[in-house]
Amino acid sequence: MKDLYRSALKKAIKDKVAWIVIGKLEETLRRRDSEIEQLAGALEETKRENLALRTALTVALS
């Protein structure tokens, strides 16, 4: 009977650890997604700035 309890406890601990790890991975993925969205926004802003500068340069050289 003792082995049955020990086995059940080990399984419960493994399950709990697995859920903790999954939670940490989900948190990391959410953080990375947020970082990617911020970088994408910065890239779009840089593209707009580059287009504005290119247009201004073209007008200045015309």
PDB file of N, CA and C in Angstrom:
ATOM      1  N   MET A   1       0.822  -1.189   0.000  1.00  0.00           N
ATOM      2  CA  MET A   1       0.000   0.000   0.000  1.00  0.00           C
ATOM      3  C   MET A   1       0.871   1.259   0.000  1.00  0.00           C
ATOM      4  N   LYS A   2       1.991   1.166   0.735  1.00  0.00           N
ATOM      5  CA  LYS A   2       2.914   2.285   0.819  1.00  0.00           C
ATOM      6  C   LYS A   2       3.441   2.662  -0.570  1.00  0.00           C
ATOM      7  N   ASP A   3       3.755   1.639  -1.379  1.00  0.00           N
ATOM      8  CA  ASP A   3       4.254   1.888  -2.733  1.00  0.00           C
ATOM      9  C   ASP A   3       3.201   2.567  -3.602  1.00  0.00           C
ATOM     10  N   LEU A   4       1.953   2.210  -3.398  1.00  0.00           N
ATOM     11  CA  LEU A   4       0.861   2.822  -4.156  1.00  0.00           C
ATOM     12  C   LEU A   4       0.774   4.315  -3.842  1.00  0.00           C
ATOM     13  N   TYR A   5       0.859   4.669  -2.558  1.00  0.00           N
ATOM     14  CA  TYR A   5       0.832   6.081  -2.160  1.00  0.00           C
ATOM     15  C   TYR A   5       2.047   6.829  -2.704  1.00  0.00           C
ATOM     16  N   ARG A   6       3.196   6.170  -2.601  1.00  0.00           N
ATOM     17  CA  ARG A   6       4.428   6.791  -3.088  1.00  0.00           C
ATOM     18  C   ARG A   6       4.334   7.034  -4.598  1.00  0.00           C
ATOM     19  N   SER A   7       3.828   6.051  -5.317  1.00  0.00           N
ATOM     20  CA  SER A   7       3.665   6.175  -6.761  1.00  0.00           C
ATOM     21  C   SER A   7       2.677   7.295  -7.106  1.00  0.00           C
ATOM     22  N   ALA A   8       1.568   7.362  -6.379  1.00  0.00           N
ATOM     23  CA  ALA A   8       0.573   8.408  -6.619  1.00  0.00           C
ATOM     24  C   ALA A   8       1.157   9.786  -6.312  1.00  0.00           C
ATOM     25  N   LEU A   9       1.940   9.875  -5.254  1.00  0.00           N
ATOM     26  CA  LEU A   9       2.568  11.141  -4.890  1.00  0.00           C
ATOM     27  C   LEU A   9       3.570  11.576  -5.957  1.00  0.00           C
ATOM     28  N   LYS A  10       4.373  10.637  -6.442  1.00  0.00           N
ATOM     29  CA  LYS A  10       5.339  10.952  -7.494  1.00  0.00           C
ATOM     30  C   LYS A  10       4.621  11.462  -8.738  1.00  0.00           C
ATOM     31  N   LYS A  11       3.535  10.786  -9.098  1.00  0.00           N
ATOM     32  CA  LYS A  11       2.773  11.212 -10.278  1.00  0.00           C
ATOM     33  C   LYS A  11       2.188  12.601 -10.058  1.00  0.00           C
ATOM     34  N   ALA A  12       1.644  12.854  -8.886  1.00  0.00           N
ATOM     35  CA  ALA A  12       1.063  14.168  -8.590  1.00  0.00           C
ATOM     36  C   ALA A  12       2.127  15.262  -8.664  1.00  0.00           C
ATOM     37  N   ILE A  13       3.312  14.961  -8.146  1.00  0.00           N
ATOM     38  CA  ILE A  13       4.412  15.935  -8.187  1.00  0.00           C
ATOM     39  C   ILE A  13       4.832  16.188  -9.630  1.00  0.00           C
ATOM     40  N   LYS A  14       4.959  15.120 -10.416  1.00  0.00           N
ATOM     41  CA  LYS A  14       5.336  15.277 -11.822  1.00  0.00           C
ATOM     42  C   LYS A  14       4.294  16.103 -12.565  1.00  0.00           C
ATOM     43  N   ASP A  15       3.012  15.823 -12.305  1.00  0.00           N
ATOM     44  CA  ASP A  15       1.940  16.582 -12.956  1.00  0.00           C
ATOM     45  C   ASP A  15       2.006  18.056 -12.570  1.00  0.00           C
ATOM     46  N   LYS A  16       2.226  18.325 -11.289  1.00  0.00           N
ATOM     47  CA  LYS A  16       2.300  19.709 -10.812  1.00  0.00           C
ATOM     48  C   LYS A  16       3.493  20.424 -11.444  1.00  0.00           C
ATOM     49  N   VAL A  17       4.628  19.749 -11.489  1.00  0.00           N
ATOM     50  CA  VAL A  17       5.825  20.332 -12.103  1.00  0.00           C
ATOM     51  C   VAL A  17       5.563  20.598 -13.580  1.00  0.00           C
ATOM     52  N   ALA A  18       4.904  19.656 -14.245  1.00  0.00           N
ATOM     53  CA  ALA A  18       4.598  19.837 -15.666  1.00  0.00           C
ATOM     54  C   ALA A  18       3.724  21.072 -15.871  1.00  0.00           C
ATOM     55  N   TRP A  19       2.713  21.252 -15.024  1.00  0.00           N
ATOM     56  CA  TRP A  19       1.836  22.422 -15.151  1.00  0.00           C
ATOM     57  C   TRP A  19       2.592  23.717 -14.867  1.00  0.00           C
ATOM     58  N   ILE A  20       3.509  23.684 -13.927  1.00  0.00           N
ATOM     59  CA  ILE A  20       4.322  24.871 -13.634  1.00  0.00           C
ATOM     60  C   ILE A  20       5.191  25.214 -14.839  1.00  0.00           C
ATOM     61  N   VAL A  21       5.821  24.196 -15.418  1.00  0.00           N
ATOM     62  CA  VAL A  21       6.675  24.406 -16.592  1.00  0.00           C
ATOM     63  C   VAL A  21       5.844  24.937 -17.759  1.00  0.00           C
ATOM     64  N   ILE A  22       4.677  24.346 -17.976  1.00  0.00           N
ATOM     65  CA  ILE A  22       3.797  24.805 -19.055  1.00  0.00           C
ATOM     66  C   ILE A  22       3.405  26.261 -18.822  1.00  0.00           C
ATOM     67  N   GLY A  23       3.080  26.603 -17.589  1.00  0.00           N
ATOM     68  CA  GLY A  23       2.729  27.990 -17.266  1.00  0.00           C
ATOM     69  C   GLY A  23       3.869  28.950 -17.553  1.00  0.00           C
ATOM     70  N   LYS A  24       5.078  28.555 -17.182  1.00  0.00           N
ATOM     71  CA  LYS A  24       6.247  29.409 -17.436  1.00  0.00           C
ATOM     72  C   LYS A  24       6.488  29.562 -18.936  1.00  0.00           C
ATOM     73  N   LEU A  25       6.321  28.466 -19.684  1.00  0.00           N
ATOM     74  CA  LEU A  25       6.501  28.533 -21.136  1.00  0.00           C
ATOM     75  C   LEU A  25       5.455  29.444 -21.777  1.00  0.00           C
ATOM     76  N   GLU A  26       4.210  29.334 -21.325  1.00  0.00           N
ATOM     77  CA  GLU A  26       3.157  30.208 -21.853  1.00  0.00           C
ATOM     78  C   GLU A  26       3.465  31.669 -21.553  1.00  0.00           C
ATOM     79  N   GLU A  27       3.946  31.940 -20.350  1.00  0.00           N
ATOM     80  CA  GLU A  27       4.309  33.307 -19.962  1.00  0.00           C
ATOM     81  C   GLU A  27       5.434  33.834 -20.853  1.00  0.00           C
ATOM     82  N   THR A  28       6.428  32.990 -21.101  1.00  0.00           N
ATOM     83  CA  THR A  28       7.547  33.375 -21.960  1.00  0.00           C
ATOM     84  C   THR A  28       7.063  33.649 -23.378  1.00  0.00           C
ATOM     85  N   LEU A  29       6.169  32.799 -23.885  1.00  0.00           N
ATOM     86  CA  LEU A  29       5.641  33.000 -25.234  1.00  0.00           C
ATOM     87  C   LEU A  29       4.845  34.298 -25.337  1.00  0.00           C
ATOM     88  N   ARG A  30       4.043  34.593 -24.324  1.00  0.00           N
ATOM     89  CA  ARG A  30       3.288  35.854 -24.334  1.00  0.00           C
ATOM     90  C   ARG A  30       4.240  37.048 -24.337  1.00  0.00           C
ATOM     91  N   ARG A  31       5.298  36.955 -23.546  1.00  0.00           N
ATOM     92  CA  ARG A  31       6.280  38.044 -23.484  1.00  0.00           C
ATOM     93  C   ARG A  31       6.983  38.208 -24.835  1.00  0.00           C
ATOM     94  N   ARG A  32       7.350  37.091 -25.438  1.00  0.00           N
ATOM     95  CA  ARG A  32       8.014  37.143 -26.751  1.00  0.00           C
ATOM     96  C   ARG A  32       7.076  37.703 -27.813  1.00  0.00           C
ATOM     97  N   ASP A  33       5.801  37.292 -27.776  1.00  0.00           N
ATOM     98  CA  ASP A  33       4.822  37.826 -28.723  1.00  0.00           C
ATOM     99  C   ASP A  33       4.717  39.340 -28.588  1.00  0.00           C
ATOM    100  N   SER A  34       4.709  39.812 -27.356  1.00  0.00           N
ATOM    101  CA  SER A  34       4.633  41.252 -27.104  1.00  0.00           C
ATOM    102  C   SER A  34       5.871  41.950 -27.659  1.00  0.00           C
ATOM    103  N   GLU A  35       7.030  41.360 -27.447  1.00  0.00           N
ATOM    104  CA  GLU A  35       8.273  41.939 -27.961  1.00  0.00           C
ATOM    105  C   GLU A  35       8.257  41.977 -29.486  1.00  0.00           C
ATOM    106  N   ILE A  36       7.758  40.913 -30.105  1.00  0.00           N
ATOM    107  CA  ILE A  36       7.682  40.852 -31.568  1.00  0.00           C
ATOM    108  C   ILE A  36       6.740  41.930 -32.093  1.00  0.00           C
ATOM    109  N   GLU A  37       5.601  42.109 -31.423  1.00  0.00           N
ATOM    110  CA  GLU A  37       4.656  43.154 -31.832  1.00  0.00           C
ATOM    111  C   GLU A  37       5.289  44.536 -31.716  1.00  0.00           C
ATOM    112  N   GLN A  38       6.046  44.768 -30.652  1.00  0.00           N
ATOM    113  CA  GLN A  38       6.722  46.058 -30.484  1.00  0.00           C
ATOM    114  C   GLN A  38       7.754  46.273 -31.585  1.00  0.00           C
ATOM    115  N   LEU A  39       8.514  45.229 -31.898  1.00  0.00           N
ATOM    116  CA  LEU A  39       9.519  45.341 -32.956  1.00  0.00           C
ATOM    117  C   LEU A  39       8.867  45.571 -34.316  1.00  0.00           C
ATOM    118  N   ALA A  40       7.744  44.898 -34.564  1.00  0.00           N
ATOM    119  CA  ALA A  40       7.028  45.087 -35.826  1.00  0.00           C
ATOM    120  C   ALA A  40       6.530  46.528 -35.935  1.00  0.00           C
ATOM    121  N   GLY A  41       6.032  47.067 -34.834  1.00  0.00           N
ATOM    122  CA  GLY A  41       5.589  48.463 -34.834  1.00  0.00           C
ATOM    123  C   GLY A  41       6.740  49.416 -35.098  1.00  0.00           C
ATOM    124  N   ALA A  42       7.872  49.155 -34.470  1.00  0.00           N
ATOM    125  CA  ALA A  42       9.052  49.998 -34.678  1.00  0.00           C
ATOM    126  C   ALA A  42       9.532  49.904 -36.124  1.00  0.00           C
ATOM    127  N   LEU A  43       9.460  48.720 -36.704  1.00  0.00           N
ATOM    128  CA  LEU A  43       9.868  48.532 -38.097  1.00  0.00           C
ATOM    129  C   LEU A  43       8.960  49.328 -39.031  1.00  0.00           C
ATOM    130  N   GLU A  44       7.652  49.265 -38.796  1.00  0.00           N
ATOM    131  CA  GLU A  44       6.711  50.025 -39.621  1.00  0.00           C
ATOM    132  C   GLU A  44       6.974  51.525 -39.504  1.00  0.00           C
ATOM    133  N   GLU A  45       7.248  51.989 -38.298  1.00  0.00           N
ATOM    134  CA  GLU A  45       7.548  53.409 -38.091  1.00  0.00           C
ATOM    135  C   GLU A  45       8.824  53.798 -38.839  1.00  0.00           C
ATOM    136  N   THR A  46       9.830  52.941 -38.782  1.00  0.00           N
ATOM    137  CA  THR A  46      11.088  53.205 -39.489  1.00  0.00           C
ATOM    138  C   THR A  46      10.863  53.245 -40.994  1.00  0.00           C
ATOM    139  N   LYS A  47      10.022  52.343 -41.493  1.00  0.00           N
ATOM    140  CA  LYS A  47       9.709  52.344 -42.931  1.00  0.00           C
ATOM    141  C   LYS A  47       9.057  53.666 -43.338  1.00  0.00           C
ATOM    142  N   ARG A  48       8.103  54.136 -42.511  1.00  0.00           N
ATOM    143  CA  ARG A  48       7.434  55.411 -42.821  1.00  0.00           C
ATOM    144  C   ARG A  48       8.435  56.565 -42.795  1.00  0.00           C
ATOM    145  N   GLU A  49       9.316  56.557 -41.801  1.00  0.00           N
ATOM    146  CA  GLU A  49      10.326  57.620 -41.707  1.00  0.00           C
ATOM    147  C   GLU A  49      11.260  57.580 -42.913  1.00  0.00           C
ATOM    148  N   ASN A  50      11.671  56.383 -43.309  1.00  0.00           N
ATOM    149  CA  ASN A  50      12.564  56.253 -44.463  1.00  0.00           C
ATOM    150  C   ASN A  50      11.886  56.746 -45.740  1.00  0.00           C
ATOM    151  N   LEU A  51      10.603  56.427 -45.889  1.00  0.00           N
ATOM    152  CA  LEU A  51       9.864  56.886 -47.063  1.00  0.00           C
ATOM    153  C   LEU A  51       9.773  58.409 -47.070  1.00  0.00           C
ATOM    154  N   ALA A  52       9.504  58.991 -45.909  1.00  0.00           N
ATOM    155  CA  ALA A  52       9.425  60.453 -45.812  1.00  0.00           C
ATOM    156  C   ALA A  52      10.772  61.087 -46.138  1.00  0.00           C
ATOM    157  N   LEU A  53      11.845  60.510 -45.622  1.00  0.00           N
ATOM    158  CA  LEU A  53      13.183  61.040 -45.912  1.00  0.00           C
ATOM    159  C   LEU A  53      13.528  60.886 -47.390  1.00  0.00           C
ATOM    160  N   ARG A  54      13.186  59.757 -47.963  1.00  0.00           N
ATOM    161  CA  ARG A  54      13.460  59.518 -49.382  1.00  0.00           C
ATOM    162  C   ARG A  54      12.688  60.525 -50.238  1.00  0.00           C
ATOM    163  N   THR A  55      11.434  60.760 -49.864  1.00  0.00           N
ATOM    164  CA  THR A  55      10.613  61.728 -50.603  1.00  0.00           C
ATOM    165  C   THR A  55      11.204  63.129 -50.478  1.00  0.00           C
ATOM    166  N   ALA A  56      11.591  63.505 -49.269  1.00  0.00           N
ATOM    167  CA  ALA A  56      12.184  64.830 -49.057  1.00  0.00           C
ATOM    168  C   ALA A  56      13.483  64.977 -49.838  1.00  0.00           C
ATOM    169  N   LEU A  57      14.282  63.941 -49.858  1.00  0.00           N
ATOM    170  CA  LEU A  57      15.546  63.978 -50.595  1.00  0.00           C
ATOM    171  C   LEU A  57      15.297  64.086 -52.095  1.00  0.00           C
ATOM    172  N   THR A  58      14.325  63.348 -52.587  1.00  0.00           N
ATOM    173  CA  THR A  58      13.988  63.404 -54.010  1.00  0.00           C
ATOM    174  C   THR A  58      13.528  64.808 -54.390  1.00  0.00           C
ATOM    175  N   VAL A  59      12.679  65.395 -53.553  1.00  0.00           N
ATOM    176  CA  VAL A  59      12.196  66.757 -53.814  1.00  0.00           C
ATOM    177  C   VAL A  59      13.356  67.743 -53.751  1.00  0.00           C
ATOM    178  N   ALA A  60      14.236  67.584 -52.784  1.00  0.00           N
ATOM    179  CA  ALA A  60      15.368  68.505 -52.629  1.00  0.00           C
ATOM    180  C   ALA A  60      16.328  68.419 -53.809  1.00  0.00           C
ATOM    181  N   LEU A  61      16.484  67.234 -54.369  1.00  0.00           N
ATOM    182  CA  LEU A  61      17.420  67.057 -55.479  1.00  0.00           C
ATOM    183  C   LEU A  61      16.797  67.376 -56.831  1.00  0.00           C
ATOM    184  N   SER A  62      15.502  67.569 -56.862  1.00  0.00           N
ATOM    185  CA  SER A  62      14.815  67.859 -58.136  1.00  0.00           C
ATOM    186  C   SER A  62      15.013  69.293 -58.553  1.00  0.00           C
TER     187      SER A  62
END
